[in-house]
C-alpha positions as MATLAB code, in Angstrom:
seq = 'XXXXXXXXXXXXXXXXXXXXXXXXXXXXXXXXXXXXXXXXXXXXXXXXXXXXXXXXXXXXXXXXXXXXXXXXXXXXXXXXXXXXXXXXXXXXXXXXXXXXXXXXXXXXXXXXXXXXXXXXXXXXXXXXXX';
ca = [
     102.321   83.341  124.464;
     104.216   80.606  122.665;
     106.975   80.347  120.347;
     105.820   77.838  118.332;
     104.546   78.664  115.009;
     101.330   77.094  112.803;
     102.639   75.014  110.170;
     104.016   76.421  106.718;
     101.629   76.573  103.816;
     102.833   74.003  101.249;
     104.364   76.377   98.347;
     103.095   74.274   95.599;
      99.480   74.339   96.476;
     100.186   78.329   97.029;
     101.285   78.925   93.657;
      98.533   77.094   92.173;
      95.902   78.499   94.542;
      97.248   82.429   93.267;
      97.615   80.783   89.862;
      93.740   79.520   89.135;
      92.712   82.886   90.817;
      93.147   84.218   87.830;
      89.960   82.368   86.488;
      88.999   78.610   87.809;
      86.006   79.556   90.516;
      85.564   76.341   91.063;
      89.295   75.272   92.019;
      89.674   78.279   94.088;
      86.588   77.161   96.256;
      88.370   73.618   96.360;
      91.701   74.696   97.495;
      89.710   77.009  100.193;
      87.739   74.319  101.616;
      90.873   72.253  102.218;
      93.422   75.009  103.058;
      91.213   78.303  104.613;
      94.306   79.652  105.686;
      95.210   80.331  102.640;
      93.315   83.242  101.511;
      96.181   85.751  102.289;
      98.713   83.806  100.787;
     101.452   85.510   98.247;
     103.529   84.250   95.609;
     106.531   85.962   94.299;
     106.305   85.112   90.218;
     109.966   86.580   90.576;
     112.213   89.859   90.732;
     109.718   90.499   93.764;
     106.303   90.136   91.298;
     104.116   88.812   94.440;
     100.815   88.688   93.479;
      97.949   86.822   95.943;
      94.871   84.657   94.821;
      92.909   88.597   94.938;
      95.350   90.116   92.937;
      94.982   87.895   90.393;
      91.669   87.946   90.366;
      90.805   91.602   90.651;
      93.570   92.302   87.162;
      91.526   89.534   85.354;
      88.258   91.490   86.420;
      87.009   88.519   87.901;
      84.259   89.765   90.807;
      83.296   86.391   91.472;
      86.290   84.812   92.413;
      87.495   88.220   94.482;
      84.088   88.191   96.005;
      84.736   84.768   96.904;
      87.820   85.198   98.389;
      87.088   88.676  100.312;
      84.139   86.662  101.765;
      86.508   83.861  102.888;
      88.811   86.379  105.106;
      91.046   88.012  101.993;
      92.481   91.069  102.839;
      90.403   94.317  100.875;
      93.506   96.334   98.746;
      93.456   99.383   96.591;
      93.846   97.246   93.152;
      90.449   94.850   94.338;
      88.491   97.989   95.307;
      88.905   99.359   92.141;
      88.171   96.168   90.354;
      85.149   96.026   92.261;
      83.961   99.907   91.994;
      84.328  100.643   94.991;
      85.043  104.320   94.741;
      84.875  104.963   98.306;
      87.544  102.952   99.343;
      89.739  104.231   96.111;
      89.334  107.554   97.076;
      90.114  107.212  100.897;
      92.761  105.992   99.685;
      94.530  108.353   97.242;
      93.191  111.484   99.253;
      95.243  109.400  102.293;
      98.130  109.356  100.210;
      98.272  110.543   96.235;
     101.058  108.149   95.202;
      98.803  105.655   95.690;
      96.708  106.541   92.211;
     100.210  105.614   90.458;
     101.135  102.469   92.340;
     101.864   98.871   89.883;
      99.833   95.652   91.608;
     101.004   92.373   90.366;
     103.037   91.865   86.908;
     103.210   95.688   86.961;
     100.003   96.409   86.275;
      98.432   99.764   86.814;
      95.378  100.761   89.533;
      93.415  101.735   86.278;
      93.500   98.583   84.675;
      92.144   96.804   87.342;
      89.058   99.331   87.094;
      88.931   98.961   83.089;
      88.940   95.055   83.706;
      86.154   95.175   86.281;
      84.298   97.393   84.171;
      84.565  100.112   87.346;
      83.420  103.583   85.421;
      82.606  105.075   89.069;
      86.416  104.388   89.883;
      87.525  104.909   85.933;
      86.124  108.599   86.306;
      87.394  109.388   89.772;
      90.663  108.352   88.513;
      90.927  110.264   84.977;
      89.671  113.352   87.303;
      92.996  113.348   89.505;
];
């Protein structure tokens, strides 16, 4: 094992990779090709708001560009799984752990709004039943 570490990820192109998340498909795929690594990457908006290139995506409702990114190594979380429907994984969750049904994702932004954005009624109903 070694103790040097991969380069940083230039902060700039991180805060515009989690910024056109939110909608620009085709500047997302750009910004992949060039930088894979970046796929996991957070930025703090402030006060602690960190928000990554899926989190953006999956408040905007935007399955393409979360598919996208899940397909290019992003990490699956509670607030994209609802986006996406995916009950399953919603409910594995809260049954883990209930508190997780009232956590905030980025900009403070409930798990049910991610669901009403992706148009997720299997998740929507789950949720409105707890």
């Amino acid at each position: 094992m070694t103790d040097e570490r991969p380069p940083r990820l230039n902060a700039e192109l991180v805060e515009e990779f989690v910024g056109v998340s939110h909608g620009r498909l085709e500047r997302v795929t750009e910004i992949l090709a060039e930088a894979p690594a970046i796929v996991n990457a957070a930025w703090d908006w402030g006060a602690g708001d960190w928000e990554t290139a899926l989190g953006a995506a999956s408040h905007m409702g935007r399955r393409d560009i979360a598919e996208v990114l899940l397909s290019s190594g992003a990490r699956m979380d509670v607030f994209a799984a609802a986006m996406l429907n995916r009950v399953d994984i919603v409910r594995a969750m809260i049954d883990a752990d209930p508190a997780t049904a009232a956590l905030l994702g980025p900009h403070g932004i409930p798990l049910a709004v991610h669901a009403e954005m992706g148009g997720a009624a299997e998740v929507l109903a789950f949720l409105r039943s707890r």
